[in-house]
Structure formats: C-alpha cells, structure tokens
C-alpha cells in the first residue's frame, strides 16, 4: 500500500514547517520538520518503507535518529494525518 | 545580530508606522526602505507586533525574520513565527470557505471573481505564504446579487447588516457582508468601491477580463492583472482613512510593468473616471513605502496634464478623504453618476433602501461601510 495526500486539502508553507487543512472540516494542523518533509513526499504516492528510507537518510547522516525510530514516528504521523482527513492509502 | 536596538535614543530610530511601512515593502520590487540595523528592544518590539497584526503583515514578518531580512533576537523570531502561523491558519480556513462558496455559486450557475487576498497571494506574491487576509472577497454581477446572497445564506452565512432592499443590494450598495463560524467572513461585492467611483466602474468590463488562480483542487477566476491593480488602487485610495500597508503592497505587486500594460490600465481608469484615484493611490505608496514605480507608471503619475480630472471627480475624491466622510454622503453622490436607465435603477434602489442607518444584525463592532478590506 502507498500513502498520498488527499486531493481535498489545502496547505501553506511556513518558515518552520507547513500548515495543512482538510476541505471536509476540522481545524488547521501545523507540521514542523520533519513532518513537513513527510508532507512534501506525500505529494506522490509513497510507501512507508520509502518514507522511512528517505527520512532516515536525511536524519541518519547527522547521527540523530536510527531508522526504527523514524519508522515509528512516520507511522504515528500518518495515522494522525489520516485521522484529520489529510492523507489516504491507495493501491500500490 | 543579537544586540537589541537601544530605545533611549543612542541613534535615530524610525517611528513605529515607518517600521511597519518598511516591513510592508520587504521583498517588493522597486522599494528601498531602510531596514533597522539590529533587533528592536522589548518595548518597541511589542508595539511593533501589535501594529504588524493590525496591518495583517504577520506572515511577512515571519518570512523576513526567518530569512534574516529583518533583524530579530531568538525570542522575537519565535514570536514572529507563532504569529505568522496563526495568521495563515485563518487564511486556510478562509480559503476553504472560498472553495465552498465557489462550488455552491457554480452549482447555481452564478459566475464569480475572487478579489484581493487569495488572488494576490497566489498570483502576485513570490511566496503565497507572505500574504495574510482577514476575510474572503467575491465579486458577482449585479444581476446575480440576490441569488448569490441566498446561496451564501444557505451555507450558514449571517448578514452583518440588515437588508435594506433587494434593489439597494443590486444597484446601490458596494456589497453584502456575511459572518460564519470560526471567525470566517465572506463579502459579496457588486462593485469595488462605495459611492460615486464605485458606481462609475464598468462592471461588465471589470468582470469580463479574468485570470485563473488555482486554490487547492479547484481553479477560480480572479480579475486580470490590470483589474487587480485598479482594485488595489481603489481599495487603498477610497477605503479606510489610512490604507493598510498590505493594501499598499498589493499596488506594488500588481503595478503595470511597461507602456502596454500602463496603456490598458489608464484606458480602463479613464472609462471609469478613476484616473485621479489611481494617481492618488500610487502617490501614497511612493511616499509611504519608498517605492520607485516602473518607469512608465512613474512618468504618468508625475505628469498631471496627461490625466485631467474634472471638478466633479475632484469633489468626489475629497468626499472620500474628508474627516466628515459618511457612507450616506457617498451614496448620495453616487446618484449623480451616469444617466438614463442606470440612474433610474440607482434611484429606485436608493428610495427603497432609504432612510435607515445600517445596523449590525448580531453583535460585533459598528463599521463605517458595509464591507471590509
């Protein structure tokens, strides 16, 4: 399965992340980095493994985050975004 | 830079209004206002923040502070970022309502043009995140006003001011304001200014020239660039006694860039009897934002003989600028515009909507005109 942004969303980049909102209701959500990086990558349908690899590569080079921690964070963020109607799962 | 600017007068420091004007000019082409050399001290920063909020420039401050274009301390940067996020959170809620109103109007076969904030942010700002706005402004054709009002009310919008008459809404008023939940406001505009200058606008021409603007998953029609510039000038010169700096920035961002663009703007302004309005608005931005307009526009503004204004148009402008300005007087002056059937319709609208002071329908502060910028 792949994840992507729902088309019925709006967002604005801010200097410290991105603000997103669903057209179906609910308030705006602020995603500071690295959540904003995840949002950027979800412009195209992406697997969790691809997300984790890309983020671990970025964060891991600084020695800040092992990939299992990144995976846990990614899954939690995707769950939250889905609960707010901001992302959806699509067939691979 | 980490040392705050000394408020005790160690070196000349610009006034708060000048600082806000400098911020409004940040990143806009042709502007050259001097940025403070170092961060403001705490007292001046607090005042500055309040002014920035009043001028709807919070996201621009956040952007400038984060890129180093505006000197701040670490604490000030955090405050600027938080204010910018708050302003843009409202922007997202407003754009969501814009899309909903657009879809509902389209379903009823009512064409519309989105005005000001969302259009300027996405078509004219280099980064849409630099432009905040406090409401949604939508232009509909006069013949569609009554049906458009019904559409917005069906969405849950509550009129800010009591109805005078359907004829008043269609032929006389600038527009109708609605309030929704969550601090969202939508203004349905019939024209782009109150009073005689608004009545003199050729609304068919204004509406006919459009430019698409993508807003999330939908594409909405905005005014074309000359139309956006003219509207920005009308808004700045004929709206509040002192225009918002964000409105003045809109003039800079939409200004005609060459002779051909200027010719189009001037031709429309002449047909709308609004050359004096445009010249006045441009002059104010030159003075307030230290703006050097593109060459052709600068030459046109500097040579009054190329744009003669009638005594009547001068009186009109004075009425907008007067300390005793009143919506009632502006409305009466509108009765002197045009002739024939159009004037008859205006007088019918005036008669059915007169007298009666405009009142808030539910709470909120009283305002000078029916719509806000």
Short mmCIF file of N, CA, C and O in Angstrom, two decimals, chain A residues 1-68:
data_model
loop_
_atom_site.label_atom_id
_atom_site.label_comp_id
_atom_site.label_asym_id
_atom_site.label_seq_id
_atom_site.Cartn_x
_atom_site.Cartn_y
_atom_site.Cartn_z
N UNK A 1 0.84 -1.21 0.00
CA UNK A 1 0.00 0.00 0.00
C UNK A 1 0.88 1.26 0.00
O UNK A 1 1.98 1.26 0.53
N UNK A 2 0.34 2.27 -0.61
CA UNK A 2 1.05 3.55 -0.64
C UNK A 2 0.18 4.62 0.01
O UNK A 2 -1.03 4.49 0.08
N UNK A 3 0.85 5.67 0.45
CA UNK A 3 0.16 6.80 1.08
C UNK A 3 0.35 8.02 0.20
O UNK A 3 1.37 8.19 -0.45
N UNK A 4 -0.67 8.87 0.22
CA UNK A 4 -0.55 10.15 -0.51
C UNK A 4 -1.48 11.17 0.15
O UNK A 4 -2.40 10.80 0.90
N UNK A 5 -1.23 12.43 -0.19
CA UNK A 5 -2.13 13.49 0.28
C UNK A 5 -3.50 13.29 -0.35
O UNK A 5 -3.59 12.92 -1.52
N UNK A 6 -4.54 13.58 0.40
CA UNK A 6 -5.86 13.63 -0.22
C UNK A 6 -5.94 14.88 -1.10
O UNK A 6 -5.39 15.93 -0.75
N UNK A 7 -6.63 14.79 -2.22
CA UNK A 7 -6.70 15.98 -3.09
C UNK A 7 -7.53 17.11 -2.48
O UNK A 7 -7.33 18.28 -2.84
N UNK A 8 -8.44 16.76 -1.57
CA UNK A 8 -9.29 17.80 -0.99
C UNK A 8 -8.64 18.39 0.26
O UNK A 8 -9.22 18.38 1.36
N UNK A 9 -7.43 18.89 0.09
CA UNK A 9 -6.69 19.53 1.18
C UNK A 9 -6.08 20.84 0.68
O UNK A 9 -5.92 21.03 -0.52
N UNK A 10 -5.78 21.70 1.63
CA UNK A 10 -5.06 22.95 1.34
C UNK A 10 -3.85 23.00 2.26
O UNK A 10 -3.90 22.47 3.39
N UNK A 11 -2.79 23.65 1.82
CA UNK A 11 -1.64 23.81 2.73
C UNK A 11 -0.91 25.10 2.42
O UNK A 11 -1.04 25.67 1.33
N UNK A 12 -0.18 25.58 3.40
CA UNK A 12 0.69 26.75 3.24
C UNK A 12 2.02 26.42 3.91
O UNK A 12 2.06 25.96 5.06
N UNK A 13 3.08 26.66 3.20
CA UNK A 13 4.39 26.50 3.82
C UNK A 13 4.65 27.68 4.74
O UNK A 13 4.28 28.81 4.42
N UNK A 14 5.25 27.42 5.87
CA UNK A 14 5.68 28.47 6.78
C UNK A 14 7.17 28.23 7.03
O UNK A 14 7.69 27.16 6.72
N UNK A 15 7.87 29.24 7.54
CA UNK A 15 9.32 29.08 7.69
C UNK A 15 9.71 27.88 8.54
O UNK A 15 10.80 27.32 8.36
N UNK A 16 8.84 27.47 9.46
CA UNK A 16 9.18 26.37 10.35
C UNK A 16 8.25 25.18 10.15
O UNK A 16 7.87 24.51 11.10
N UNK A 17 7.86 24.91 8.92
CA UNK A 17 7.06 23.73 8.66
C UNK A 17 6.01 23.97 7.60
O UNK A 17 6.21 24.71 6.64
N UNK A 18 4.85 23.34 7.80
CA UNK A 18 3.74 23.51 6.86
C UNK A 18 2.43 23.43 7.65
O UNK A 18 2.33 22.72 8.65
N UNK A 19 1.45 24.24 7.21
CA UNK A 19 0.11 24.20 7.77
C UNK A 19 -0.80 23.50 6.78
O UNK A 19 -0.75 23.81 5.58
N UNK A 20 -1.61 22.56 7.25
CA UNK A 20 -2.48 21.82 6.34
C UNK A 20 -3.90 21.80 6.91
O UNK A 20 -4.11 21.88 8.13
N UNK A 21 -4.87 21.69 6.01
CA UNK A 21 -6.27 21.66 6.43
C UNK A 21 -7.05 20.81 5.44
O UNK A 21 -6.72 20.78 4.24
N UNK A 22 -8.05 20.12 5.94
CA UNK A 22 -8.92 19.33 5.06
C UNK A 22 -10.12 20.17 4.64
O UNK A 22 -10.67 20.92 5.45
N UNK A 23 -10.51 20.04 3.40
CA UNK A 23 -11.70 20.76 2.92
C UNK A 23 -12.97 20.17 3.51
O UNK A 23 -14.03 20.76 3.41
N UNK A 24 -12.86 19.00 4.11
CA UNK A 24 -14.05 18.34 4.65
C UNK A 24 -14.36 18.75 6.08
O UNK A 24 -15.38 18.34 6.64
N UNK A 25 -13.48 19.57 6.68
CA UNK A 25 -13.75 20.04 8.03
C UNK A 25 -12.56 19.89 8.94
O UNK A 25 -11.52 19.32 8.55
N UNK A 26 -12.70 20.42 10.16
CA UNK A 26 -11.60 20.36 11.11
C UNK A 26 -10.70 21.58 10.99
O UNK A 26 -10.74 22.30 9.99
N UNK A 27 -9.89 21.78 12.02
CA UNK A 27 -9.01 22.94 12.02
C UNK A 27 -7.69 22.67 11.35
O UNK A 27 -7.38 21.52 11.01
N UNK A 28 -6.90 23.71 11.15
CA UNK A 28 -5.58 23.54 10.53
C UNK A 28 -4.63 22.78 11.45
O UNK A 28 -4.74 22.84 12.67
N UNK A 29 -3.69 22.08 10.84
CA UNK A 29 -2.69 21.31 11.58
C UNK A 29 -1.31 21.85 11.19
O UNK A 29 -1.04 22.07 10.01
N UNK A 30 -0.47 22.07 12.19
CA UNK A 30 0.89 22.53 11.93
C UNK A 30 1.83 21.34 11.97
O UNK A 30 1.87 20.61 12.96
N UNK A 31 2.58 21.14 10.90
CA UNK A 31 3.57 20.08 10.84
C UNK A 31 4.96 20.70 10.80
O UNK A 31 5.41 21.15 9.74
N UNK A 32 5.64 20.74 11.92
CA UNK A 32 7.03 21.21 11.87
C UNK A 32 7.90 20.12 11.25
O UNK A 32 7.49 18.96 11.15
N UNK A 33 9.11 20.50 10.84
CA UNK A 33 10.02 19.47 10.31
C UNK A 33 10.26 18.46 11.42
O UNK A 33 10.34 18.84 12.58
N UNK A 34 10.37 17.14 11.12
CA UNK A 34 10.38 16.54 9.79
C UNK A 34 8.99 16.19 9.25
O UNK A 34 8.89 15.61 8.18
N UNK A 35 7.92 16.55 9.99
CA UNK A 35 6.57 16.28 9.48
C UNK A 35 6.33 16.98 8.14
O UNK A 35 5.66 16.45 7.25
N UNK A 36 6.90 18.18 8.01
CA UNK A 36 6.75 18.90 6.74
C UNK A 36 7.44 18.16 5.61
O UNK A 36 6.97 18.18 4.46
N UNK A 37 8.57 17.49 5.93
CA UNK A 37 9.24 16.69 4.89
C UNK A 37 8.35 15.53 4.44
O UNK A 37 8.28 15.20 3.26
N UNK A 38 7.69 14.91 5.42
CA UNK A 38 6.77 13.82 5.08
C UNK A 38 5.67 14.34 4.17
O UNK A 38 5.32 13.72 3.16
N UNK A 39 5.10 15.50 4.53
CA UNK A 39 4.02 16.08 3.71
C UNK A 39 4.51 16.32 2.29
O UNK A 39 3.80 16.04 1.31
N UNK A 40 5.72 16.85 2.16
CA UNK A 40 6.26 17.10 0.81
C UNK A 40 6.33 15.79 0.02
O UNK A 40 5.97 15.74 -1.16
N UNK A 41 6.82 14.74 0.65
CA UNK A 41 6.99 13.47 -0.06
C UNK A 41 5.66 12.82 -0.40
O UNK A 41 5.58 12.01 -1.33
N UNK A 42 4.61 13.18 0.32
CA UNK A 42 3.31 12.58 0.06
C UNK A 42 2.58 13.26 -1.10
O UNK A 42 1.43 12.91 -1.40
N UNK A 43 3.25 14.17 -1.77
CA UNK A 43 2.67 14.74 -3.00
C UNK A 43 2.49 13.63 -4.04
O UNK A 43 1.58 13.67 -4.86
N UNK A 44 3.37 12.64 -3.99
CA UNK A 44 3.24 11.44 -4.83
C UNK A 44 3.01 10.26 -3.91
O UNK A 44 3.47 10.25 -2.76
N UNK A 45 2.30 9.24 -4.43
CA UNK A 45 2.02 8.07 -3.61
C UNK A 45 3.34 7.39 -3.20
O UNK A 45 4.20 7.14 -4.05
N UNK A 46 3.47 7.11 -1.91
CA UNK A 46 4.75 6.66 -1.36
C UNK A 46 4.51 5.55 -0.34
O UNK A 46 3.55 5.62 0.43
N UNK A 47 5.38 4.55 -0.33
CA UNK A 47 5.25 3.50 0.69
C UNK A 47 5.90 3.98 1.99
O UNK A 47 6.73 4.91 1.99
N UNK A 48 5.53 3.32 3.07
CA UNK A 48 6.14 3.66 4.36
C UNK A 48 7.65 3.40 4.30
O UNK A 48 8.45 4.19 4.82
N UNK A 49 8.04 2.29 3.65
CA UNK A 49 9.47 1.99 3.55
C UNK A 49 10.23 3.12 2.83
O UNK A 49 11.32 3.51 3.24
N UNK A 50 9.61 3.61 1.77
CA UNK A 50 10.28 4.70 1.03
C UNK A 50 10.38 5.96 1.89
O UNK A 50 11.40 6.65 1.88
N UNK A 51 9.32 6.23 2.63
CA UNK A 51 9.36 7.40 3.51
C UNK A 51 10.45 7.24 4.56
O UNK A 51 11.25 8.16 4.82
N UNK A 52 10.47 6.07 5.17
CA UNK A 52 11.44 5.83 6.25
C UNK A 52 12.86 5.91 5.70
O UNK A 52 13.75 6.55 6.31
N UNK A 53 13.10 5.29 4.56
CA UNK A 53 14.44 5.32 3.98
C UNK A 53 14.89 6.75 3.70
O UNK A 53 16.03 7.15 4.00
N UNK A 54 13.98 7.52 3.11
CA UNK A 54 14.35 8.89 2.74
C UNK A 54 14.63 9.73 3.98
O UNK A 54 15.62 10.48 4.03
N UNK A 55 13.75 9.61 4.98
CA UNK A 55 13.94 10.43 6.18
C UNK A 55 15.13 9.95 7.00
O UNK A 55 15.89 10.76 7.55
N UNK A 56 15.31 8.62 7.09
CA UNK A 56 16.45 8.10 7.85
C UNK A 56 17.76 8.53 7.20
O UNK A 56 18.74 8.83 7.88
N UNK A 57 17.72 8.59 5.88
CA UNK A 57 18.92 9.04 5.18
C UNK A 57 19.24 10.48 5.55
O UNK A 57 20.38 10.83 5.84
N UNK A 58 18.20 11.31 5.56
CA UNK A 58 18.42 12.72 5.90
C UNK A 58 18.83 12.89 7.35
O UNK A 58 19.79 13.58 7.68
N UNK A 59 18.09 12.24 8.24
CA UNK A 59 18.35 12.41 9.67
C UNK A 59 19.56 11.58 10.11
O UNK A 59 20.35 12.03 10.94
N UNK A 60 19.68 10.38 9.55
CA UNK A 60 20.74 9.49 9.97
C UNK A 60 22.12 10.01 9.67
O UNK A 60 23.07 9.75 10.41
N UNK A 61 22.25 10.78 8.60
CA UNK A 61 23.57 11.31 8.28
C UNK A 61 24.06 12.23 9.37
O UNK A 61 25.25 12.43 9.54
N UNK A 62 23.12 12.82 10.11
CA UNK A 62 23.53 13.67 11.23
C UNK A 62 23.64 12.85 12.50
O UNK A 62 23.94 13.38 13.57
N UNK A 63 23.41 11.54 12.43
CA UNK A 63 23.53 10.68 13.59
C UNK A 63 22.47 10.92 14.63
O UNK A 63 22.64 10.64 15.81
N UNK A 64 21.30 11.43 14.18
CA UNK A 64 20.29 11.84 15.16
C UNK A 64 19.21 10.79 15.37
O UNK A 64 18.57 10.78 16.41
N UNK A 65 18.94 9.97 14.38
CA UNK A 65 17.77 9.10 14.50
C UNK A 65 17.99 7.77 13.80
O UNK A 65 18.15 7.73 12.59
N UNK A 66 17.96 6.67 14.52
CA UNK A 66 18.01 5.37 13.87
C UNK A 66 16.71 5.10 13.13
O UNK A 66 15.66 5.66 13.45
N UNK A 67 16.74 4.20 12.13
CA UNK A 67 15.61 4.05 11.24
C UNK A 67 14.37 3.48 11.94
O UNK A 67 13.25 3.77 11.54
N UNK A 68 14.53 2.66 13.00
CA UNK A 68 13.33 2.14 13.67
C UNK A 68 12.57 3.26 14.38
O UNK A 68 11.35 3.27 14.44
#
